[in-house]
Short mmCIF file of C-alpha atoms in Angstrom, two decimals:
data_model
loop_
_atom_site.label_atom_id
_atom_site.label_comp_id
_atom_site.label_asym_id
_atom_site.label_seq_id
_atom_site.Cartn_x
_atom_site.Cartn_y
_atom_site.Cartn_z
CA UNK A 923 31.16 21.34 2.56
CA UNK A 924 32.17 20.65 6.12
CA UNK A 925 28.72 19.78 7.52
CA UNK A 926 25.69 18.06 5.99
CA UNK A 927 22.46 16.66 7.40
CA UNK A 928 19.68 14.94 5.47
CA UNK A 929 16.38 13.39 6.53
CA UNK A 930 15.34 10.25 4.65
CA UNK A 931 12.08 8.37 4.43
CA UNK A 932 12.35 4.81 3.16
CA UNK A 933 9.76 3.05 1.00
CA UNK A 934 8.60 0.98 3.98
CA UNK A 935 7.94 4.13 6.04
CA UNK A 936 11.09 4.02 8.18
CA UNK A 937 12.79 7.36 8.85
CA UNK A 938 16.51 8.00 8.88
CA UNK A 939 19.07 10.76 9.08
CA UNK A 940 22.43 11.11 7.43
CA UNK A 941 24.94 13.35 9.18
CA UNK A 942 28.44 14.11 7.96
CA UNK A 943 30.91 16.65 9.31
CA UNK A 944 34.59 17.42 9.16
CA UNK A 945 33.99 20.54 11.26
CA UNK A 946 33.27 18.81 14.59
CA UNK A 947 36.09 18.97 17.13
CA UNK A 948 37.89 16.71 17.89
CA UNK A 949 36.43 14.54 15.15
CA UNK A 950 34.63 11.26 15.62
CA UNK A 951 34.89 7.79 14.10
CA UNK A 952 32.59 6.77 11.26
CA UNK A 953 29.40 5.56 12.92
CA UNK A 954 26.21 3.84 11.85
CA UNK A 955 23.34 3.61 14.32
CA UNK A 956 20.24 1.60 13.45
CA UNK A 957 17.36 2.11 15.86
CA UNK A 958 13.94 0.51 15.75
CA UNK A 959 11.09 -0.54 18.00
CA UNK A 960 12.95 -3.73 18.98
CA UNK A 961 16.42 -2.34 19.63
CA UNK A 962 19.47 -0.37 18.61
CA UNK A 963 22.73 -1.47 16.99
CA UNK A 964 25.79 0.79 16.76
CA UNK A 965 28.74 0.21 14.46
CA UNK A 966 31.90 2.29 14.59
CA UNK A 967 34.62 1.82 12.01
CA UNK A 968 32.73 -1.27 10.73
CA UNK A 969 32.81 -2.90 14.18
CA UNK A 970 29.70 -3.62 16.26
CA UNK A 971 30.24 -1.66 19.47
CA UNK A 972 26.80 -1.99 21.04
CA UNK A 973 23.65 -3.99 20.60
CA UNK A 974 20.64 -3.29 22.81
CA UNK A 975 17.65 -5.49 22.07
CA UNK A 976 14.26 -5.57 23.75
CA UNK A 977 14.06 -9.38 23.83
CA UNK A 978 17.70 -10.41 24.24
CA UNK A 979 20.65 -9.31 26.31
CA UNK A 980 22.72 -6.62 24.63
CA UNK A 981 26.37 -6.84 23.74
CA UNK A 982 28.82 -4.00 23.91
CA UNK A 983 32.19 -3.60 22.33
CA UNK A 984 35.20 -2.54 24.38
CA UNK A 985 35.89 1.11 23.49
CA UNK A 986 39.60 0.68 24.31
CA UNK A 987 39.88 -1.92 21.53
CA UNK A 988 38.46 0.33 18.81
CA UNK A 989 40.84 1.67 16.20
CA UNK A 990 41.14 5.44 16.05
CA UNK A 991 40.02 7.00 12.77
CA UNK A 992 42.67 9.60 12.10
CA UNK A 993 40.57 11.15 9.34
CA UNK A 994 37.66 11.83 11.71
CA UNK A 995 38.90 15.34 12.47
CA UNK A 996 40.00 16.27 8.96
CA UNK A 997 38.62 16.22 5.44
CA UNK A 998 41.91 14.60 4.45
CA UNK A 999 41.44 10.83 4.16
CA UNK A 1000 44.35 9.58 6.23
CA UNK A 1001 42.76 6.22 7.07
CA UNK A 1002 42.48 4.43 3.74
CA UNK A 1003 41.63 0.96 5.05
CA UNK A 1004 38.04 1.04 3.74
CA UNK A 1005 39.19 2.27 0.32
CA UNK A 1006 41.97 -0.28 0.25
CA UNK A 1007 39.56 -3.20 0.82
CA UNK A 1008 37.30 -2.01 -2.01
CA UNK A 1009 40.24 -1.54 -4.40
CA UNK A 1010 41.72 -4.94 -3.51
CA UNK A 1011 38.32 -6.57 -4.05
CA UNK A 1012 38.00 -4.82 -7.42
CA UNK A 1013 41.46 -5.96 -8.52
CA UNK A 1014 40.69 -9.53 -7.42
CA UNK A 1015 37.44 -9.46 -9.42
CA UNK A 1016 39.28 -8.23 -12.53
CA UNK A 1017 42.00 -10.89 -12.12
CA UNK A 1018 39.48 -13.69 -11.60
CA UNK A 1019 36.78 -12.50 -13.99
CA UNK A 1020 34.37 -12.14 -11.06
CA UNK A 1021 32.14 -9.34 -9.87
CA UNK A 1022 33.36 -6.84 -7.27
CA UNK A 1023 31.37 -6.35 -4.07
CA UNK A 1024 30.79 -2.72 -5.08
CA UNK A 1025 30.29 -2.69 -8.82
CA UNK A 1026 29.40 0.37 -10.90
CA UNK A 1027 25.66 0.03 -10.32
CA UNK A 1028 26.09 -0.22 -6.54
CA UNK A 1029 28.54 2.68 -6.46
CA UNK A 1030 26.12 4.78 -8.51
CA UNK A 1031 23.46 4.40 -5.81
CA UNK A 1032 25.65 6.34 -3.36
CA UNK A 1033 26.27 9.08 -5.93
CA UNK A 1034 22.52 9.26 -6.64
CA UNK A 1035 21.81 9.74 -2.93
CA UNK A 1036 24.41 12.52 -2.57
CA UNK A 1037 23.08 14.27 -5.69
CA UNK A 1038 19.52 14.03 -4.29
CA UNK A 1039 20.68 15.61 -1.01
CA UNK A 1040 22.25 18.49 -2.97
CA UNK A 1041 19.11 18.94 -5.09
CA UNK A 1042 16.82 18.93 -2.05
CA UNK A 1043 19.10 21.43 -0.31
CA UNK A 1044 18.90 23.80 -3.29
CA UNK A 1045 15.16 23.52 -3.91
CA UNK A 1046 13.77 22.68 -0.47
CA UNK A 1047 11.74 19.92 -2.12
CA UNK A 1048 11.57 16.20 -1.45
CA UNK A 1049 13.55 14.13 -3.90
CA UNK A 1050 12.22 10.66 -4.71
CA UNK A 1051 14.80 8.04 -5.61
CA UNK A 1052 13.96 5.01 -7.68
CA UNK A 1053 14.39 1.54 -6.25
CA UNK A 1054 17.28 -0.23 -7.95
#
């Protein structure tokens, strides 16, 4: 796939969308936008780049200081920093006998969501995920 869009309804009634594309020119950094009745927060490449709140002054990141995500315009993962942090954390957990930040159960939640998006796409039906 080079483009995917999914609409999500959370248990508390909040609505969300998931959009992913490797087909968009020129490619864009990984972005998470959380919007609600009291404000909007935007993260790009795991960095807060804007915060607009109804009751407090907003903060904005400097776009010139953001790192460029070279994999944004290609399905090839050329920026492995996120993967590297997870793998290093896992190796540290194994070495110390601890628990990794993203253990098997947490990783499975992402797979479950992707599989639900596929199933909904094929059937046109809502897919209900369990709370874990």
